[in-house]
Amino acid sequence: MIKGFIFDLDGVITDTAELHYKAWKALADEMNWDFDFEVNDKLRGISRLDSIKVILDHNNTSLDNATLQQLATKKNDLYVASLDDMGSDDYLPGARELLTHLRTEGFNVALGSASKNAEKVLQQLNATAYFDVIGDGHSVSKSKPAPDIFLFGAEKMKLQPEECIVFEDAESGVDAAKAGGFYSVGIGPKERVGHADLRFDSMAEATLFEIKSYFADLF
Ligand code: B16
Ligand code: MG
């Protein structure tokens, strides 16, 4: 039986990809690195340090660890400053409705994000109260596609993986959900999240009615 839901943040609850892009782009321009939307899309769901490594690989460059850390911090300062403009209108369409519905029906709800800024994003959205458990980039050391962040959420909710549905917009996030034995809902195109149990183009379609209809035997 499904008793809990675990949500990724960026790309599921809100769309910070554009803000991440602007911050990485400012750093890349300063460093004379090539960086575009296509490279940015490869950073979906992966950690800050892994992200900078992807950008460096794309530019056939490498840097020592201390410099990597320093540049990642610089990008993060820009990103965090840009979050100040985010507000409670910045949910992806359908996300707040689903979270409200889950609260009304008494399901357990956890966040399972790779971001170390998840708490700030939730505060900006005024979304903290929708979550019983917050799993973020500080909660576990192994990032997606390892299942650790979702296992953390399930354990804190005192649920088994097979009692939870994970919502993800990243290929590595769906991989992580599957590796942990969770049911999965992919948000986005087939090429990216087609391996999830159920897929929607956007959160606007991901209503509790649709989810219950698809996983009918589990409710
Ligand atoms: P930060 P998610 C991920 O969040 C983003 O999709 C990814 O682009 C970002 O690099 C990562 O968080 C780390 O974020 O730099 O804020 O710690 O999709 O797992 O909610
Ligand atoms: Mg995401």
JSON list of C-alpha atoms and ligand atoms in Angstrom, two decimals:
[
{"chain": "A", "resi": 1, "resn": "MET", "atom": "CA", "xyz": [0.00, 0.00, 0.00]},
{"chain": "A", "resi": 2, "resn": "ILE", "atom": "CA", "xyz": [1.23, 3.49, -0.79]},
{"chain": "A", "resi": 3, "resn": "LYS", "atom": "CA", "xyz": [1.60, 5.56, 2.38]},
{"chain": "A", "resi": 4, "resn": "GLY", "atom": "CA", "xyz": [4.17, 8.15, 1.37]},
{"chain": "A", "resi": 5, "resn": "PHE", "atom": "CA", "xyz": [5.41, 10.38, -1.40]},
{"chain": "A", "resi": 6, "resn": "ILE", "atom": "CA", "xyz": [8.94, 11.67, -1.96]},
{"chain": "A", "resi": 7, "resn": "PHE", "atom": "CA", "xyz": [9.44, 14.71, -4.15]},
{"chain": "A", "resi": 8, "resn": "ASP", "atom": "CA", "xyz": [12.51, 15.96, -5.90]},
{"chain": "A", "resi": 9, "resn": "LEU", "atom": "CA", "xyz": [12.60, 19.77, -5.72]},
{"chain": "A", "resi": 10, "resn": "ASP", "atom": "CA", "xyz": [14.16, 21.39, -8.79]},
{"chain": "A", "resi": 11, "resn": "GLY", "atom": "CA", "xyz": [12.09, 20.48, -11.83]},
{"chain": "A", "resi": 12, "resn": "VAL", "atom": "CA", "xyz": [9.22, 18.95, -9.85]},
{"chain": "A", "resi": 13, "resn": "ILE", "atom": "CA", "xyz": [8.07, 21.48, -7.24]},
{"chain": "A", "resi": 14, "resn": "THR", "atom": "CA", "xyz": [9.66, 24.54, -8.84]},
{"chain": "A", "resi": 15, "resn": "ASP", "atom": "CA", "xyz": [11.82, 25.31, -11.82]},
{"chain": "A", "resi": 16, "resn": "THR", "atom": "CA", "xyz": [15.19, 26.59, -10.69]},
{"chain": "A", "resi": 17, "resn": "ALA", "atom": "CA", "xyz": [16.98, 25.33, -13.82]},
{"chain": "A", "resi": 18, "resn": "GLU", "atom": "CA", "xyz": [16.92, 28.84, -15.31]},
{"chain": "A", "resi": 19, "resn": "LEU", "atom": "CA", "xyz": [18.48, 30.34, -12.15]},
{"chain": "A", "resi": 20, "resn": "HIS", "atom": "CA", "xyz": [21.15, 27.61, -12.03]},
{"chain": "A", "resi": 21, "resn": "TYR", "atom": "CA", "xyz": [21.81, 28.32, -15.72]},
{"chain": "A", "resi": 22, "resn": "LYS", "atom": "CA", "xyz": [22.29, 32.07, -15.18]},
{"chain": "A", "resi": 23, "resn": "ALA", "atom": "CA", "xyz": [24.71, 31.50, -12.29]},
{"chain": "A", "resi": 24, "resn": "TRP", "atom": "CA", "xyz": [26.77, 28.86, -14.17]},
{"chain": "A", "resi": 25, "resn": "LYS", "atom": "CA", "xyz": [26.74, 31.04, -17.29]},
{"chain": "A", "resi": 26, "resn": "ALA", "atom": "CA", "xyz": [28.10, 34.05, -15.38]},
{"chain": "A", "resi": 27, "resn": "LEU", "atom": "CA", "xyz": [30.92, 31.89, -14.00]},
{"chain": "A", "resi": 28, "resn": "ALA", "atom": "CA", "xyz": [31.59, 30.29, -17.39]},
{"chain": "A", "resi": 29, "resn": "ASP", "atom": "CA", "xyz": [31.77, 33.67, -19.12]},
{"chain": "A", "resi": 30, "resn": "GLU", "atom": "CA", "xyz": [34.24, 34.89, -16.52]},
{"chain": "A", "resi": 31, "resn": "MET", "atom": "CA", "xyz": [36.36, 31.75, -17.00]},
{"chain": "A", "resi": 32, "resn": "ASN", "atom": "CA", "xyz": [35.97, 31.75, -20.81]},
{"chain": "A", "resi": 33, "resn": "TRP", "atom": "CA", "xyz": [34.29, 28.35, -20.73]},
{"chain": "A", "resi": 34, "resn": "ASP", "atom": "CA", "xyz": [31.75, 27.27, -23.28]},
{"chain": "A", "resi": 35, "resn": "PHE", "atom": "CA", "xyz": [28.34, 26.76, -21.60]},
{"chain": "A", "resi": 36, "resn": "ASP", "atom": "CA", "xyz": [24.84, 26.59, -23.07]},
{"chain": "A", "resi": 37, "resn": "PHE", "atom": "CA", "xyz": [21.35, 25.25, -22.32]},
{"chain": "A", "resi": 38, "resn": "GLU", "atom": "CA", "xyz": [22.30, 21.81, -23.64]},
{"chain": "A", "resi": 39, "resn": "VAL", "atom": "CA", "xyz": [25.14, 21.48, -21.11]},
{"chain": "A", "resi": 40, "resn": "ASN", "atom": "CA", "xyz": [22.89, 22.97, -18.42]},
{"chain": "A", "resi": 41, "resn": "ASP", "atom": "CA", "xyz": [20.34, 20.20, -19.00]},
{"chain": "A", "resi": 42, "resn": "LYS", "atom": "CA", "xyz": [23.03, 17.61, -18.17]},
{"chain": "A", "resi": 43, "resn": "LEU", "atom": "CA", "xyz": [23.28, 19.17, -14.69]},
{"chain": "A", "resi": 44, "resn": "ARG", "atom": "CA", "xyz": [19.68, 18.34, -13.84]},
{"chain": "A", "resi": 45, "resn": "GLY", "atom": "CA", "xyz": [19.58, 16.50, -10.51]},
{"chain": "A", "resi": 46, "resn": "ILE", "atom": "CA", "xyz": [23.34, 16.20, -10.07]},
{"chain": "A", "resi": 47, "resn": "SER", "atom": "CA", "xyz": [25.33, 17.78, -7.24]},
{"chain": "A", "resi": 48, "resn": "ARG", "atom": "CA", "xyz": [27.12, 21.14, -7.44]},
{"chain": "A", "resi": 49, "resn": "LEU", "atom": "CA", "xyz": [30.61, 19.62, -7.56]},
{"chain": "A", "resi": 50, "resn": "ASP", "atom": "CA", "xyz": [29.61, 16.99, -10.12]},
{"chain": "A", "resi": 51, "resn": "SER", "atom": "CA", "xyz": [28.05, 19.82, -12.15]},
{"chain": "A", "resi": 52, "resn": "ILE", "atom": "CA", "xyz": [31.27, 21.82, -12.36]},
{"chain": "A", "resi": 53, "resn": "LYS", "atom": "CA", "xyz": [33.11, 18.65, -13.38]},
{"chain": "A", "resi": 54, "resn": "VAL", "atom": "CA", "xyz": [30.63, 18.14, -16.24]},
{"chain": "A", "resi": 55, "resn": "ILE", "atom": "CA", "xyz": [31.22, 21.74, -17.38]},
{"chain": "A", "resi": 56, "resn": "LEU", "atom": "CA", "xyz": [34.99, 21.27, -17.24]},
{"chain": "A", "resi": 57, "resn": "ASP", "atom": "CA", "xyz": [34.78, 17.97, -19.16]},
{"chain": "A", "resi": 58, "resn": "HIS", "atom": "CA", "xyz": [32.73, 19.74, -21.80]},
{"chain": "A", "resi": 59, "resn": "ASN", "atom": "CA", "xyz": [35.58, 22.27, -22.10]},
{"chain": "A", "resi": 60, "resn": "ASN", "atom": "CA", "xyz": [38.29, 19.58, -22.02]},
{"chain": "A", "resi": 61, "resn": "THR", "atom": "CA", "xyz": [39.72, 21.25, -18.93]},
{"chain": "A", "resi": 62, "resn": "SER", "atom": "CA", "xyz": [40.58, 20.08, -15.44]},
{"chain": "A", "resi": 63, "resn": "LEU", "atom": "CA", "xyz": [41.34, 21.95, -12.22]},
{"chain": "A", "resi": 64, "resn": "ASP", "atom": "CA", "xyz": [42.66, 21.01, -8.78]},
{"chain": "A", "resi": 65, "resn": "ASN", "atom": "CA", "xyz": [40.10, 20.28, -6.07]},
{"chain": "A", "resi": 66, "resn": "ALA", "atom": "CA", "xyz": [40.62, 23.53, -4.14]},
{"chain": "A", "resi": 67, "resn": "THR", "atom": "CA", "xyz": [39.96, 25.64, -7.25]},
{"chain": "A", "resi": 68, "resn": "LEU", "atom": "CA", "xyz": [36.94, 23.48, -8.11]},
{"chain": "A", "resi": 69, "resn": "GLN", "atom": "CA", "xyz": [35.49, 24.11, -4.66]},
{"chain": "A", "resi": 70, "resn": "GLN", "atom": "CA", "xyz": [36.22, 27.82, -4.84]},
{"chain": "A", "resi": 71, "resn": "LEU", "atom": "CA", "xyz": [34.55, 28.23, -8.24]},
{"chain": "A", "resi": 72, "resn": "ALA", "atom": "CA", "xyz": [31.56, 26.12, -7.22]},
{"chain": "A", "resi": 73, "resn": "THR", "atom": "CA", "xyz": [31.14, 28.39, -4.18]},
{"chain": "A", "resi": 74, "resn": "LYS", "atom": "CA", "xyz": [31.27, 31.45, -6.41]},
{"chain": "A", "resi": 75, "resn": "LYS", "atom": "CA", "xyz": [28.51, 30.03, -8.61]},
{"chain": "A", "resi": 76, "resn": "ASN", "atom": "CA", "xyz": [26.50, 29.14, -5.53]},
{"chain": "A", "resi": 77, "resn": "ASP", "atom": "CA", "xyz": [26.70, 32.69, -4.13]},
{"chain": "A", "resi": 78, "resn": "LEU", "atom": "CA", "xyz": [25.22, 34.00, -7.39]},
{"chain": "A", "resi": 79, "resn": "TYR", "atom": "CA", "xyz": [22.54, 31.31, -7.38]},
{"chain": "A", "resi": 80, "resn": "VAL", "atom": "CA", "xyz": [21.56, 31.88, -3.74]},
{"chain": "A", "resi": 81, "resn": "ALA", "atom": "CA", "xyz": [21.30, 35.65, -4.29]},
{"chain": "A", "resi": 82, "resn": "SER", "atom": "CA", "xyz": [18.95, 35.03, -7.23]},
{"chain": "A", "resi": 83, "resn": "LEU", "atom": "CA", "xyz": [16.63, 32.96, -4.99]},
{"chain": "A", "resi": 84, "resn": "ASP", "atom": "CA", "xyz": [15.64, 36.12, -3.13]},
{"chain": "A", "resi": 85, "resn": "ASP", "atom": "CA", "xyz": [13.31, 37.00, -6.03]},
{"chain": "A", "resi": 86, "resn": "MET", "atom": "CA", "xyz": [11.51, 33.66, -5.79]},
{"chain": "A", "resi": 87, "resn": "GLY", "atom": "CA", "xyz": [8.09, 33.65, -4.11]},
{"chain": "A", "resi": 88, "resn": "SER", "atom": "CA", "xyz": [4.93, 31.65, -3.51]},
{"chain": "A", "resi": 89, "resn": "ASP", "atom": "CA", "xyz": [3.86, 32.14, -7.16]},
{"chain": "A", "resi": 90, "resn": "ASP", "atom": "CA", "xyz": [6.86, 30.14, -8.35]},
{"chain": "A", "resi": 91, "resn": "TYR", "atom": "CA", "xyz": [5.54, 26.60, -7.96]},
{"chain": "A", "resi": 92, "resn": "LEU", "atom": "CA", "xyz": [5.42, 24.61, -11.17]},
{"chain": "A", "resi": 93, "resn": "PRO", "atom": "CA", "xyz": [1.74, 24.47, -12.26]},
{"chain": "A", "resi": 94, "resn": "GLY", "atom": "CA", "xyz": [0.00, 21.64, -10.41]},
{"chain": "A", "resi": 95, "resn": "ALA", "atom": "CA", "xyz": [2.67, 21.14, -7.73]},
{"chain": "A", "resi": 96, "resn": "ARG", "atom": "CA", "xyz": [1.01, 23.07, -4.92]},
{"chain": "A", "resi": 97, "resn": "GLU", "atom": "CA", "xyz": [-2.37, 21.50, -5.72]},
{"chain": "A", "resi": 98, "resn": "LEU", "atom": "CA", "xyz": [-0.92, 17.99, -5.44]},
{"chain": "A", "resi": 99, "resn": "LEU", "atom": "CA", "xyz": [0.93, 18.79, -2.19]},
{"chain": "A", "resi": 100, "resn": "THR", "atom": "CA", "xyz": [-2.26, 20.24, -0.71]},
{"chain": "A", "resi": 101, "resn": "HIS", "atom": "CA", "xyz": [-4.26, 17.19, -1.77]},
{"chain": "A", "resi": 102, "resn": "LEU", "atom": "CA", "xyz": [-1.72, 14.81, -0.19]},
{"chain": "A", "resi": 103, "resn": "ARG", "atom": "CA", "xyz": [-1.90, 16.77, 3.07]},
{"chain": "A", "resi": 104, "resn": "THR", "atom": "CA", "xyz": [-5.71, 16.63, 3.04]},
{"chain": "A", "resi": 105, "resn": "GLU", "atom": "CA", "xyz": [-5.65, 12.86, 2.52]},
{"chain": "A", "resi": 106, "resn": "GLY", "atom": "CA", "xyz": [-3.06, 12.33, 5.28]},
{"chain": "A", "resi": 107, "resn": "PHE", "atom": "CA", "xyz": [-0.17, 10.87, 3.27]},
{"chain": "A", "resi": 108, "resn": "ASN", "atom": "CA", "xyz": [3.42, 11.17, 4.52]},
{"chain": "A", "resi": 109, "resn": "VAL", "atom": "CA", "xyz": [5.46, 13.52, 2.36]},
{"chain": "A", "resi": 110, "resn": "ALA", "atom": "CA", "xyz": [9.24, 13.91, 2.11]},
{"chain": "A", "resi": 111, "resn": "LEU", "atom": "CA", "xyz": [11.58, 16.02, 0.04]},
{"chain": "A", "resi": 112, "resn": "GLY", "atom": "CA", "xyz": [14.42, 14.17, -1.73]},
{"chain": "A", "resi": 113, "resn": "SER", "atom": "CA", "xyz": [16.59, 16.81, -3.38]},
{"chain": "A", "resi": 114, "resn": "ALA", "atom": "CA", "xyz": [20.28, 16.94, -4.30]},
{"chain": "A", "resi": 115, "resn": "SER", "atom": "CA", "xyz": [20.34, 20.65, -3.51]},
{"chain": "A", "resi": 116, "resn": "LYS", "atom": "CA", "xyz": [22.10, 22.09, -0.49]},
{"chain": "A", "resi": 117, "resn": "ASN", "atom": "CA", "xyz": [19.82, 25.13, -0.88]},
{"chain": "A", "resi": 118, "resn": "ALA", "atom": "CA", "xyz": [16.56, 23.19, -0.64]},
{"chain": "A", "resi": 119, "resn": "GLU", "atom": "CA", "xyz": [15.49, 24.71, 2.69]},
{"chain": "A", "resi": 120, "resn": "LYS", "atom": "CA", "xyz": [15.90, 28.22, 1.33]},
{"chain": "A", "resi": 121, "resn": "VAL", "atom": "CA", "xyz": [13.92, 27.35, -1.81]},
{"chain": "A", "resi": 122, "resn": "LEU", "atom": "CA", "xyz": [11.11, 25.85, 0.29]},
{"chain": "A", "resi": 123, "resn": "GLN", "atom": "CA", "xyz": [11.03, 28.95, 2.48]},
{"chain": "A", "resi": 124, "resn": "GLN", "atom": "CA", "xyz": [10.84, 31.25, -0.55]},
{"chain": "A", "resi": 125, "resn": "LEU", "atom": "CA", "xyz": [7.92, 29.19, -1.89]},
{"chain": "A", "resi": 126, "resn": "ASN", "atom": "CA", "xyz": [6.32, 29.03, 1.56]},
{"chain": "A", "resi": 127, "resn": "ALA", "atom": "CA", "xyz": [6.23, 25.23, 1.07]},
{"chain": "A", "resi": 128, "resn": "THR", "atom": "CA", "xyz": [7.96, 23.95, 4.20]},
{"chain": "A", "resi": 129, "resn": "ALA", "atom": "CA", "xyz": [4.69, 22.93, 5.90]},
{"chain": "A", "resi": 130, "resn": "TYR", "atom": "CA", "xyz": [3.86, 20.48, 3.10]},
{"chain": "A", "resi": 131, "resn": "PHE", "atom": "CA", "xyz": [6.78, 18.24, 4.12]},
{"chain": "A", "resi": 132, "resn": "ASP", "atom": "CA", "xyz": [7.14, 15.88, 7.10]},
{"chain": "A", "resi": 133, "resn": "VAL", "atom": "CA", "xyz": [10.78, 15.16, 6.24]},
{"chain": "A", "resi": 134, "resn": "ILE", "atom": "CA", "xyz": [13.37, 17.20, 4.39]},
{"chain": "A", "resi": 135, "resn": "GLY", "atom": "CA", "xyz": [16.07, 15.23, 2.61]},
{"chain": "A", "resi": 136, "resn": "ASP", "atom": "CA", "xyz": [18.53, 17.49, 0.79]},
{"chain": "A", "resi": 137, "resn": "GLY", "atom": "CA", "xyz": [22.17, 17.76, -0.27]},
{"chain": "A", "resi": 138, "resn": "HIS", "atom": "CA", "xyz": [23.23, 17.76, 3.38]},
{"chain": "A", "resi": 139, "resn": "SER", "atom": "CA", "xyz": [21.37, 14.55, 4.32]},
{"chain": "A", "resi": 140, "resn": "VAL", "atom": "CA", "xyz": [23.44, 11.88, 2.53]},
{"chain": "A", "resi": 141, "resn": "SER", "atom": "CA", "xyz": [26.86, 11.72, 0.93]},
{"chain": "A", "resi": 142, "resn": "LYS", "atom": "CA", "xyz": [26.10, 9.58, -2.15]},
{"chain": "A", "resi": 143, "resn": "SER", "atom": "CA", "xyz": [24.10, 11.54, -4.71]},
{"chain": "A", "resi": 144, "resn": "LYS", "atom": "CA", "xyz": [21.65, 10.27, -7.35]},
{"chain": "A", "resi": 145, "resn": "PRO", "atom": "CA", "xyz": [21.72, 7.79, -9.16]},
{"chain": "A", "resi": 146, "resn": "ALA", "atom": "CA", "xyz": [22.47, 6.24, -5.75]},
{"chain": "A", "resi": 147, "resn": "PRO", "atom": "CA", "xyz": [19.14, 5.68, -3.94]},
{"chain": "A", "resi": 148, "resn": "ASP", "atom": "CA", "xyz": [20.43, 7.07, -0.62]},
{"chain": "A", "resi": 149, "resn": "ILE", "atom": "CA", "xyz": [18.45, 10.34, -0.56]},
{"chain": "A", "resi": 150, "resn": "PHE", "atom": "CA", "xyz": [15.15, 8.51, -1.12]},
{"chain": "A", "resi": 151, "resn": "LEU", "atom": "CA", "xyz": [16.04, 5.75, 1.37]},
{"chain": "A", "resi": 152, "resn": "PHE", "atom": "CA", "xyz": [16.75, 8.54, 3.89]},
{"chain": "A", "resi": 153, "resn": "GLY", "atom": "CA", "xyz": [13.27, 10.00, 3.31]},
{"chain": "A", "resi": 154, "resn": "ALA", "atom": "CA", "xyz": [11.53, 6.63, 3.57]},
{"chain": "A", "resi": 155, "resn": "GLU", "atom": "CA", "xyz": [13.37, 5.70, 6.75]},
{"chain": "A", "resi": 156, "resn": "LYS", "atom": "CA", "xyz": [12.53, 9.04, 8.40]},
{"chain": "A", "resi": 157, "resn": "MET", "atom": "CA", "xyz": [8.87, 8.51, 7.46]},
{"chain": "A", "resi": 158, "resn": "LYS", "atom": "CA", "xyz": [9.19, 4.96, 8.89]},
{"chain": "A", "resi": 159, "resn": "LEU", "atom": "CA", "xyz": [8.10, 3.49, 5.57]},
{"chain": "A", "resi": 160, "resn": "GLN", "atom": "CA", "xyz": [9.46, 0.83, 3.24]},
{"chain": "A", "resi": 161, "resn": "PRO", "atom": "CA", "xyz": [10.48, 1.86, -0.30]},
{"chain": "A", "resi": 162, "resn": "GLU", "atom": "CA", "xyz": [7.59, -0.14, -1.76]},
{"chain": "A", "resi": 163, "resn": "GLU", "atom": "CA", "xyz": [5.19, 2.01, 0.28]},
{"chain": "A", "resi": 164, "resn": "CYS", "atom": "CA", "xyz": [6.42, 5.22, -1.41]},
{"chain": "A", "resi": 165, "resn": "ILE", "atom": "CA", "xyz": [6.14, 6.91, -4.79]},
{"chain": "A", "resi": 166, "resn": "VAL", "atom": "CA", "xyz": [9.07, 9.10, -5.88]},
{"chain": "A", "resi": 167, "resn": "PHE", "atom": "CA", "xyz": [8.56, 12.09, -8.19]},
{"chain": "A", "resi": 168, "resn": "GLU", "atom": "CA", "xyz": [11.57, 13.00, -10.35]},
{"chain": "A", "resi": 169, "resn": "ASP", "atom": "CA", "xyz": [12.44, 15.10, -13.40]},
{"chain": "A", "resi": 170, "resn": "ALA", "atom": "CA", "xyz": [16.01, 13.81, -13.85]},
{"chain": "A", "resi": 171, "resn": "GLU", "atom": "CA", "xyz": [17.18, 10.60, -15.53]},
{"chain": "A", "resi": 172, "resn": "SER", "atom": "CA", "xyz": [19.57, 9.99, -12.61]},
{"chain": "A", "resi": 173, "resn": "GLY", "atom": "CA", "xyz": [16.71, 10.60, -10.16]},
{"chain": "A", "resi": 174, "resn": "VAL", "atom": "CA", "xyz": [14.48, 7.96, -11.75]},
{"chain": "A", "resi": 175, "resn": "ASP", "atom": "CA", "xyz": [17.50, 5.60, -11.75]},
{"chain": "A", "resi": 176, "resn": "ALA", "atom": "CA", "xyz": [17.92, 6.32, -8.02]},
{"chain": "A", "resi": 177, "resn": "ALA", "atom": "CA", "xyz": [14.25, 5.62, -7.27]},
{"chain": "A", "resi": 178, "resn": "LYS", "atom": "CA", "xyz": [14.38, 2.32, -9.15]},
{"chain": "A", "resi": 179, "resn": "ALA", "atom": "CA", "xyz": [17.66, 1.30, -7.50]},
{"chain": "A", "resi": 180, "resn": "GLY", "atom": "CA", "xyz": [16.03, 1.82, -4.10]},
{"chain": "A", "resi": 181, "resn": "GLY", "atom": "CA", "xyz": [12.93, -0.24, -4.90]},
{"chain": "A", "resi": 182, "resn": "PHE", "atom": "CA", "xyz": [10.53, 2.75, -5.00]},
{"chain": "A", "resi": 183, "resn": "TYR", "atom": "CA", "xyz": [7.64, 3.30, -7.38]},
{"chain": "A", "resi": 184, "resn": "SER", "atom": "CA", "xyz": [8.46, 6.23, -9.64]},
{"chain": "A", "resi": 185, "resn": "VAL", "atom": "CA", "xyz": [6.71, 9.05, -11.46]},
{"chain": "A", "resi": 186, "resn": "GLY", "atom": "CA", "xyz": [8.78, 10.86, -14.10]},
{"chain": "A", "resi": 187, "resn": "ILE", "atom": "CA", "xyz": [8.09, 14.49, -14.97]},
{"chain": "A", "resi": 188, "resn": "GLY", "atom": "CA", "xyz": [9.33, 15.43, -18.44]},
{"chain": "A", "resi": 189, "resn": "PRO", "atom": "CA", "xyz": [10.03, 13.90, -21.85]},
{"chain": "A", "resi": 190, "resn": "LYS", "atom": "CA", "xyz": [10.18, 10.16, -22.57]},
{"chain": "A", "resi": 191, "resn": "GLU", "atom": "CA", "xyz": [13.85, 10.42, -23.59]},
{"chain": "A", "resi": 192, "resn": "ARG", "atom": "CA", "xyz": [14.70, 11.63, -20.08]},
{"chain": "A", "resi": 193, "resn": "VAL", "atom": "CA", "xyz": [12.28, 9.92, -17.68]},
{"chain": "A", "resi": 194, "resn": "GLY", "atom": "CA", "xyz": [10.55, 7.30, -19.85]},
{"chain": "A", "resi": 195, "resn": "HIS", "atom": "CA", "xyz": [11.97, 4.57, -17.59]},
{"chain": "A", "resi": 196, "resn": "ALA", "atom": "CA", "xyz": [9.75, 5.69, -14.66]},
{"chain": "A", "resi": 197, "resn": "ASP", "atom": "CA", "xyz": [6.69, 3.53, -13.82]},
{"chain": "A", "resi": 198, "resn": "LEU", "atom": "CA", "xyz": [4.43, 6.42, -14.82]},
{"chain": "A", "resi": 199, "resn": "ARG", "atom": "CA", "xyz": [5.34, 9.57, -16.73]},
{"chain": "A", "resi": 200, "resn": "PHE", "atom": "CA", "xyz": [3.71, 12.97, -17.19]},
{"chain": "A", "resi": 201, "resn": "ASP", "atom": "CA", "xyz": [4.87, 15.79, -19.44]},
{"chain": "A", "resi": 202, "resn": "SER", "atom": "CA", "xyz": [4.38, 18.21, -16.57]},
{"chain": "A", "resi": 203, "resn": "MET", "atom": "CA", "xyz": [3.21, 18.41, -12.95]},
{"chain": "A", "resi": 204, "resn": "ALA", "atom": "CA", "xyz": [-0.04, 19.99, -14.17]},
{"chain": "A", "resi": 205, "resn": "GLU", "atom": "CA", "xyz": [-1.16, 16.51, -15.28]},
{"chain": "A", "resi": 206, "resn": "ALA", "atom": "CA", "xyz": [0.08, 14.73, -12.15]},
{"chain": "A", "resi": 207, "resn": "THR", "atom": "CA", "xyz": [-3.11, 14.82, -10.11]},
{"chain": "A", "resi": 208, "resn": "LEU", "atom": "CA", "xyz": [-3.77, 12.44, -7.21]},
{"chain": "A", "resi": 209, "resn": "PHE", "atom": "CA", "xyz": [-6.71, 11.09, -9.22]},
{"chain": "A", "resi": 210, "resn": "GLU", "atom": "CA", "xyz": [-4.41, 10.12, -12.13]},
{"chain": "A", "resi": 211, "resn": "ILE", "atom": "CA", "xyz": [-1.83, 8.62, -9.78]},
{"chain": "A", "resi": 212, "resn": "LYS", "atom": "CA", "xyz": [-4.42, 6.57, -7.89]},
{"chain": "A", "resi": 213, "resn": "SER", "atom": "CA", "xyz": [-5.95, 5.39, -11.17]},
{"chain": "A", "resi": 214, "resn": "TYR", "atom": "CA", "xyz": [-2.59, 4.16, -12.50]},
{"chain": "A", "resi": 215, "resn": "PHE", "atom": "CA", "xyz": [-1.39, 2.54, -9.26]},
{"chain": "A", "resi": 216, "resn": "ALA", "atom": "CA", "xyz": [-4.94, 1.38, -8.46]},
{"chain": "A", "resi": 217, "resn": "ASP", "atom": "CA", "xyz": [-3.85, -1.89, -6.74]},
{"chain": "A", "resi": 218, "resn": "LEU", "atom": "CA", "xyz": [-1.62, 0.04, -4.34]},
{"chain": "A", "resi": 219, "resn": "PHE", "atom": "CA", "xyz": [-4.21, 2.38, -2.79]},
{"chain": "B", "resi": 1, "resn": "B16", "atom": "P1", "xyz": [22.84, 23.12, -5.11]},
{"chain": "B", "resi": 1, "resn": "B16", "atom": "P2", "xyz": [17.12, 18.48, -7.35]},
{"chain": "B", "resi": 1, "resn": "B16", "atom": "C1", "xyz": [19.47, 19.63, -7.99]},
{"chain": "B", "resi": 1, "resn": "B16", "atom": "O1", "xyz": [18.23, 19.66, -7.34]},
{"chain": "B", "resi": 1, "resn": "B16", "atom": "C2", "xyz": [19.44, 20.42, -9.30]},
{"chain": "B", "resi": 1, "resn": "B16", "atom": "O2", "xyz": [18.57, 19.81, -10.23]},
{"chain": "B", "resi": 1, "resn": "B16", "atom": "C3", "xyz": [20.83, 20.46, -9.87]},
{"chain": "B", "resi": 1, "resn": "B16", "atom": "O3", "xyz": [20.85, 21.19, -11.07]},
{"chain": "B", "resi": 1, "resn": "B16", "atom": "C4", "xyz": [21.78, 21.09, -8.84]},
{"chain": "B", "resi": 1, "resn": "B16", "atom": "O4", "xyz": [23.12, 21.07, -9.33]},
{"chain": "B", "resi": 1, "resn": "B16", "atom": "C5", "xyz": [21.70, 20.29, -7.55]},
{"chain": "B", "resi": 1, "resn": "B16", "atom": "O5", "xyz": [20.37, 20.27, -7.09]},
{"chain": "B", "resi": 1, "resn": "B16", "atom": "C6", "xyz": [22.59, 20.87, -6.47]},
{"chain": "B", "resi": 1, "resn": "B16", "atom": "O6", "xyz": [22.08, 22.10, -6.08]},
{"chain": "B", "resi": 1, "resn": "B16", "atom": "O7", "xyz": [23.99, 23.71, -5.86]},
{"chain": "B", "resi": 1, "resn": "B16", "atom": "O8", "xyz": [21.75, 24.11, -4.77]},
{"chain": "B", "resi": 1, "resn": "B16", "atom": "O9", "xyz": [23.30, 22.32, -3.91]},
{"chain": "B", "resi": 1, "resn": "B16", "atom": "O10", "xyz": [16.63, 18.39, -8.75]},
{"chain": "B", "resi": 1, "resn": "B16", "atom": "O11", "xyz": [17.78, 17.21, -6.83]},
{"chain": "B", "resi": 1, "resn": "B16", "atom": "O12", "xyz": [16.09, 19.04, -6.39]},
{"chain": "B", "resi": 2, "resn": "MG", "atom": "MG", "xyz": [15.23, 17.68, -10.20]}
]
